[in-house]
mmCIF file of C-alpha atoms and ligand atoms in Angstrom:
data_model
loop_
_atom_site.group_PDB
_atom_site.id
_atom_site.type_symbol
_atom_site.label_atom_id
_atom_site.label_comp_id
_atom_site.label_asym_id
_atom_site.label_seq_id
_atom_site.Cartn_x
_atom_site.Cartn_y
_atom_site.Cartn_z
ATOM 1 C CA UNK A 21 -20.594 35.216 4.550
ATOM 2 C CA UNK A 22 -20.381 35.856 0.821
ATOM 3 C CA UNK A 23 -19.620 33.159 -1.746
ATOM 4 C CA UNK A 24 -16.141 34.572 -2.471
ATOM 5 C CA UNK A 25 -15.210 34.406 1.215
ATOM 6 C CA UNK A 26 -16.448 30.834 1.482
ATOM 7 C CA UNK A 27 -14.417 29.846 -1.563
ATOM 8 C CA UNK A 28 -11.254 31.275 0.014
ATOM 9 C CA UNK A 29 -11.869 29.049 3.043
ATOM 10 C CA UNK A 30 -12.638 26.006 0.907
ATOM 11 C CA UNK A 31 -9.442 26.429 -1.115
ATOM 12 C CA UNK A 32 -7.411 26.287 2.104
ATOM 13 C CA UNK A 33 -9.376 23.350 3.515
ATOM 14 C CA UNK A 34 -9.110 21.473 0.225
ATOM 15 C CA UNK A 35 -5.341 21.372 0.766
ATOM 16 C CA UNK A 36 -5.638 20.411 4.431
ATOM 17 C CA UNK A 37 -8.534 18.003 4.833
ATOM 18 C CA UNK A 38 -6.770 14.809 3.754
ATOM 19 C CA UNK A 39 -4.553 15.140 6.841
ATOM 20 C CA UNK A 40 -7.634 14.490 8.944
ATOM 21 C CA UNK A 41 -9.688 11.307 8.918
ATOM 22 C CA UNK A 42 -11.518 10.917 5.633
ATOM 23 C CA UNK A 43 -15.202 9.942 6.176
ATOM 24 C CA UNK A 44 -15.673 6.163 6.145
ATOM 25 C CA UNK A 45 -18.077 6.078 3.196
ATOM 26 C CA UNK A 46 -15.524 7.984 1.114
ATOM 27 C CA UNK A 47 -12.867 5.404 2.009
ATOM 28 C CA UNK A 48 -15.161 2.527 1.076
ATOM 29 C CA UNK A 49 -16.052 4.321 -2.160
ATOM 30 C CA UNK A 50 -12.391 4.850 -3.071
ATOM 31 C CA UNK A 51 -11.621 1.186 -2.427
ATOM 32 C CA UNK A 52 -14.606 -0.514 -4.000
ATOM 33 C CA UNK A 53 -16.178 1.831 -6.594
ATOM 34 C CA UNK A 54 -19.237 -0.375 -6.051
ATOM 35 C CA UNK A 55 -22.584 1.491 -5.847
ATOM 36 C CA UNK A 56 -24.252 -1.271 -3.797
ATOM 37 C CA UNK A 57 -21.473 -1.353 -1.188
ATOM 38 C CA UNK A 58 -21.439 2.442 -1.023
ATOM 39 C CA UNK A 59 -25.212 2.486 -0.451
ATOM 40 C CA UNK A 60 -25.006 -0.205 2.244
ATOM 41 C CA UNK A 61 -22.114 1.435 4.115
ATOM 42 C CA UNK A 62 -23.943 4.776 4.003
ATOM 43 C CA UNK A 63 -26.968 3.151 5.670
ATOM 44 C CA UNK A 64 -24.697 1.510 8.264
ATOM 45 C CA UNK A 65 -22.853 4.766 9.005
ATOM 46 C CA UNK A 66 -25.877 6.624 10.447
ATOM 47 C CA UNK A 67 -25.329 7.341 14.164
ATOM 48 C CA UNK A 68 -22.288 5.076 14.183
ATOM 49 C CA UNK A 69 -18.576 5.713 14.606
ATOM 50 C CA UNK A 70 -16.535 5.406 11.416
ATOM 51 C CA UNK A 71 -14.391 2.589 12.777
ATOM 52 C CA UNK A 72 -17.461 0.535 13.718
ATOM 53 C CA UNK A 73 -19.030 1.171 10.293
ATOM 54 C CA UNK A 74 -15.838 0.081 8.563
ATOM 55 C CA UNK A 75 -15.615 -3.249 10.423
ATOM 56 C CA UNK A 76 -19.347 -3.977 10.126
ATOM 57 C CA UNK A 77 -19.220 -3.287 6.375
ATOM 58 C CA UNK A 78 -16.272 -5.646 5.958
ATOM 59 C CA UNK A 79 -18.016 -8.429 7.899
ATOM 60 C CA UNK A 80 -21.223 -8.010 5.934
ATOM 61 C CA UNK A 81 -19.500 -7.854 2.534
ATOM 62 C CA UNK A 82 -17.494 -10.977 3.345
ATOM 63 C CA UNK A 83 -20.857 -12.833 3.493
ATOM 64 C CA UNK A 84 -22.862 -10.882 0.917
ATOM 65 C CA UNK A 85 -21.322 -8.737 -1.794
ATOM 66 C CA UNK A 86 -24.408 -8.096 -3.888
ATOM 67 C CA UNK A 87 -28.073 -7.244 -3.261
ATOM 68 C CA UNK A 88 -29.034 -10.768 -4.372
ATOM 69 C CA UNK A 89 -26.680 -12.322 -1.816
ATOM 70 C CA UNK A 90 -27.902 -10.024 0.933
ATOM 71 C CA UNK A 91 -31.511 -10.869 0.104
ATOM 72 C CA UNK A 92 -30.747 -14.541 0.710
ATOM 73 C CA UNK A 93 -29.520 -13.892 4.288
ATOM 74 C CA UNK A 94 -31.948 -14.109 7.224
ATOM 75 C CA UNK A 95 -32.445 -10.789 9.042
ATOM 76 C CA UNK A 96 -30.979 -12.365 12.224
ATOM 77 C CA UNK A 97 -27.741 -13.150 10.378
ATOM 78 C CA UNK A 98 -27.542 -9.599 9.031
ATOM 79 C CA UNK A 99 -28.089 -8.304 12.587
ATOM 80 C CA UNK A 100 -25.189 -10.413 13.873
ATOM 81 C CA UNK A 101 -22.896 -9.321 11.056
ATOM 82 C CA UNK A 102 -23.504 -5.599 11.467
ATOM 83 C CA UNK A 103 -23.619 -5.487 15.287
ATOM 84 C CA UNK A 104 -22.718 -3.109 17.039
ATOM 85 C CA UNK A 105 -23.688 -0.351 14.561
ATOM 86 C CA UNK A 106 -26.331 2.012 15.928
ATOM 87 C CA UNK A 107 -29.911 0.695 15.533
ATOM 88 C CA UNK A 108 -28.537 -2.560 14.093
ATOM 89 C CA UNK A 109 -31.897 -4.360 14.297
ATOM 90 C CA UNK A 110 -33.717 -1.655 12.347
ATOM 91 C CA UNK A 111 -30.851 -1.374 9.881
ATOM 92 C CA UNK A 112 -30.770 -5.151 9.288
ATOM 93 C CA UNK A 113 -34.451 -5.079 8.311
ATOM 94 C CA UNK A 114 -33.950 -1.962 6.236
ATOM 95 C CA UNK A 115 -30.994 -3.470 4.361
ATOM 96 C CA UNK A 116 -33.054 -6.489 3.459
ATOM 97 C CA UNK A 117 -35.901 -4.262 2.162
ATOM 98 C CA UNK A 118 -33.356 -2.232 0.243
ATOM 99 C CA UNK A 119 -31.869 -5.355 -1.339
ATOM 100 C CA UNK A 120 -35.350 -6.561 -2.317
ATOM 101 C CA UNK A 121 -36.210 -3.211 -3.926
ATOM 102 C CA UNK A 122 -32.933 -3.053 -5.862
ATOM 103 C CA UNK A 123 -33.301 -6.659 -7.079
ATOM 104 C CA UNK A 124 -37.012 -6.496 -7.930
ATOM 105 C CA UNK A 125 -37.292 -2.948 -9.288
ATOM 106 C CA UNK A 126 -33.840 -2.188 -10.682
ATOM 107 C CA UNK A 127 -32.535 -5.597 -11.812
ATOM 108 C CA UNK A 128 -29.954 -5.650 -9.031
ATOM 109 C CA UNK A 129 -28.355 -2.315 -10.023
ATOM 110 C CA UNK A 130 -28.465 0.741 -7.760
ATOM 111 C CA UNK A 131 -30.152 3.556 -9.729
ATOM 112 C CA UNK A 132 -27.931 6.493 -10.686
ATOM 113 C CA UNK A 133 -30.275 9.442 -10.275
ATOM 114 C CA UNK A 134 -31.637 11.279 -7.267
ATOM 115 C CA UNK A 135 -35.358 10.738 -7.905
ATOM 116 C CA UNK A 136 -35.005 6.965 -8.240
ATOM 117 C CA UNK A 137 -32.628 6.695 -5.285
ATOM 118 C CA UNK A 138 -35.174 8.527 -3.144
ATOM 119 C CA UNK A 139 -37.788 5.881 -4.013
ATOM 120 C CA UNK A 140 -35.696 3.176 -2.305
ATOM 121 C CA UNK A 141 -36.941 2.229 1.180
ATOM 122 C CA UNK A 142 -35.164 4.111 3.955
ATOM 123 C CA UNK A 143 -33.077 6.229 1.578
ATOM 124 C CA UNK A 144 -33.229 9.910 2.484
ATOM 125 C CA UNK A 145 -31.684 12.912 0.758
ATOM 126 C CA UNK A 146 -28.347 12.659 2.580
ATOM 127 C CA UNK A 147 -27.815 9.032 1.563
ATOM 128 C CA UNK A 148 -29.073 9.578 -1.985
ATOM 129 C CA UNK A 149 -26.748 12.544 -2.572
ATOM 130 C CA UNK A 150 -23.773 10.712 -1.088
ATOM 131 C CA UNK A 151 -24.355 7.687 -3.323
ATOM 132 C CA UNK A 152 -24.736 9.932 -6.349
ATOM 133 C CA UNK A 153 -21.396 11.612 -5.636
ATOM 134 C CA UNK A 154 -19.319 8.613 -4.631
ATOM 135 C CA UNK A 155 -20.854 5.802 -6.633
ATOM 136 C CA UNK A 156 -21.573 7.640 -9.873
ATOM 137 C CA UNK A 157 -19.292 10.686 -9.766
ATOM 138 C CA UNK A 158 -22.315 12.942 -10.276
ATOM 139 C CA UNK A 159 -23.019 16.319 -8.726
ATOM 140 C CA UNK A 160 -24.892 16.098 -5.461
ATOM 141 C CA UNK A 161 -25.091 18.195 -2.305
ATOM 142 C CA UNK A 162 -24.867 15.921 0.696
ATOM 143 C CA UNK A 163 -25.730 17.639 3.951
ATOM 144 C CA UNK A 164 -24.920 15.859 7.173
ATOM 145 C CA UNK A 165 -24.843 17.368 10.650
ATOM 146 C CA UNK A 166 -21.365 18.944 10.189
ATOM 147 C CA UNK A 167 -22.231 20.503 6.832
ATOM 148 C CA UNK A 168 -25.478 21.913 8.238
ATOM 149 C CA UNK A 169 -23.818 23.205 11.416
ATOM 150 C CA UNK A 170 -20.705 24.778 9.889
ATOM 151 C CA UNK A 171 -22.506 26.345 6.906
ATOM 152 C CA UNK A 172 -24.772 28.098 9.450
ATOM 153 C CA UNK A 173 -21.926 28.878 11.832
ATOM 154 C CA UNK A 174 -20.140 30.813 9.103
ATOM 155 C CA UNK A 175 -23.401 32.507 8.097
ATOM 156 C CA UNK A 176 -23.235 31.198 4.533
ATOM 157 C CA UNK A 177 -26.779 29.911 4.995
ATOM 158 C CA UNK A 178 -29.400 30.631 7.623
ATOM 159 C CA UNK A 179 -31.420 27.448 7.875
ATOM 160 C CA UNK A 180 -33.102 25.269 10.456
ATOM 161 C CA UNK A 181 -32.817 21.789 8.952
ATOM 162 C CA UNK A 182 -30.259 19.873 6.847
ATOM 163 C CA UNK A 183 -32.842 19.673 4.058
ATOM 164 C CA UNK A 184 -33.220 23.477 3.951
ATOM 165 C CA UNK A 185 -29.419 23.722 3.952
ATOM 166 C CA UNK A 186 -29.211 21.414 0.944
ATOM 167 C CA UNK A 187 -31.643 23.561 -1.042
ATOM 168 C CA UNK A 188 -29.851 26.798 -0.075
ATOM 169 C CA UNK A 189 -26.473 25.309 -0.998
ATOM 170 C CA UNK A 190 -27.873 24.200 -4.345
ATOM 171 C CA UNK A 191 -28.698 27.882 -4.994
ATOM 172 C CA UNK A 192 -25.582 29.530 -3.554
ATOM 173 C CA UNK A 193 -22.650 27.123 -3.633
ATOM 174 C CA UNK A 194 -20.700 27.140 -6.923
ATOM 175 C CA UNK A 195 -21.193 23.766 -8.605
ATOM 176 C CA UNK A 196 -17.490 22.950 -8.689
ATOM 177 C CA UNK A 197 -17.609 22.529 -4.873
ATOM 178 C CA UNK A 198 -20.716 20.349 -4.668
ATOM 179 C CA UNK A 199 -18.965 16.986 -4.640
ATOM 180 C CA UNK A 200 -16.190 17.970 -2.239
ATOM 181 C CA UNK A 201 -18.124 20.161 0.173
ATOM 182 C CA UNK A 202 -19.364 17.250 2.300
ATOM 183 C CA UNK A 203 -16.008 15.451 2.498
ATOM 184 C CA UNK A 204 -14.170 18.631 3.420
ATOM 185 C CA UNK A 205 -16.625 19.789 6.086
ATOM 186 C CA UNK A 206 -17.125 16.339 7.646
ATOM 187 C CA UNK A 207 -13.361 15.862 8.077
ATOM 188 C CA UNK A 208 -12.974 19.477 9.266
ATOM 189 C CA UNK A 209 -15.992 19.232 11.604
ATOM 190 C CA UNK A 210 -14.713 16.046 13.221
ATOM 191 C CA UNK A 211 -11.080 17.123 13.598
ATOM 192 C CA UNK A 212 -11.037 20.921 14.084
ATOM 193 C CA UNK A 213 -14.329 22.791 14.022
ATOM 194 C CA UNK A 214 -15.962 20.386 16.454
ATOM 195 C CA UNK A 215 -19.418 21.078 17.886
ATOM 196 C CA UNK A 216 -17.989 21.062 21.412
ATOM 197 C CA UNK A 217 -14.609 22.680 22.096
ATOM 198 C CA UNK A 218 -13.587 23.632 18.547
ATOM 199 C CA UNK A 219 -9.821 23.759 18.110
ATOM 200 C CA UNK A 220 -9.740 27.370 16.914
ATOM 201 C CA UNK A 221 -6.060 27.930 17.716
ATOM 202 C CA UNK A 222 -5.052 25.129 15.319
ATOM 203 C CA UNK A 223 -7.638 26.017 12.703
ATOM 204 C CA UNK A 224 -6.119 26.698 9.254
ATOM 205 C CA UNK A 225 -8.906 29.159 8.400
ATOM 206 C CA UNK A 226 -9.088 31.042 11.695
ATOM 207 C CA UNK A 227 -8.053 34.322 10.046
ATOM 208 C CA UNK A 228 -11.042 34.098 7.728
ATOM 209 C CA UNK A 229 -13.551 32.746 10.230
ATOM 210 C CA UNK A 230 -16.371 35.173 11.108
ATOM 211 C CA UNK A 231 -16.971 33.428 14.465
ATOM 212 C CA UNK A 232 -13.370 33.773 15.505
ATOM 213 C CA UNK A 233 -13.234 37.428 14.480
ATOM 214 C CA UNK A 234 -16.446 38.099 16.466
ATOM 215 C CA UNK A 235 -14.640 36.712 19.503
ATOM 216 C CA UNK A 236 -11.932 39.325 18.927
ATOM 217 C CA UNK A 237 -9.155 36.744 18.511
HETATM 218 S S1 SF4 B 12 -11.787 29.396 13.902
HETATM 219 FE FE1 SF4 B 12 -12.878 28.017 15.271
HETATM 220 S S2 SF4 B 12 -15.048 28.399 14.867
HETATM 221 FE FE2 SF4 B 12 -13.890 29.279 13.171
HETATM 222 S S3 SF4 B 12 -13.872 27.674 11.618
HETATM 223 FE FE3 SF4 B 12 -12.001 27.466 12.821
HETATM 224 S S4 SF4 B 12 -12.493 25.992 14.421
HETATM 225 FE FE4 SF4 B 12 -14.438 26.691 13.546
#
């Protein structure tokens, strides 16, 4: 798929995607505009349903709003507050390490550039890009499983890992789409272009979809 064709699809999906569920980290970002809370909810959201992430974030923030406050909580308390998010024990430890790093190395403020974010314990490229976009309104290319899958499905990239997809998108995707690309494709990938049983008949871009046209529909 060429860039022009992808942009036609994105223009349609840009109008449609708010009808579907907006990713939980985006909702938390829109409500709080707080880089620390956005970073924490991104960590909590891994392998966890949005609704569970939302409630766990609320419980945790009602006890600890800042990295300093989180650092003062015992790991066991953090575990209880974030249960039942996926891997809650590991995440509780990781959140405490994260809080310590932010307090000790960055004076309690989440850093606002990719290289520094990637130095934080347990922060990978997906989390760092998402924080950059939502917390600091900076350009980032956040590639989660839906972005990786759908970008390959359409043939816009031909990559094996989300990291390769990020680097390809940084070369090929026009910069004006960088911030929105993740939100649009996550909502679209959860609601319509699902990994199992995609809802092609209801898909607003089915006439432009190379997969659908290959199926002769
Ligand atoms: S037509 Fe089907 S495969 Fe193509 S983008 Fe839409 S849901 Fe996905």
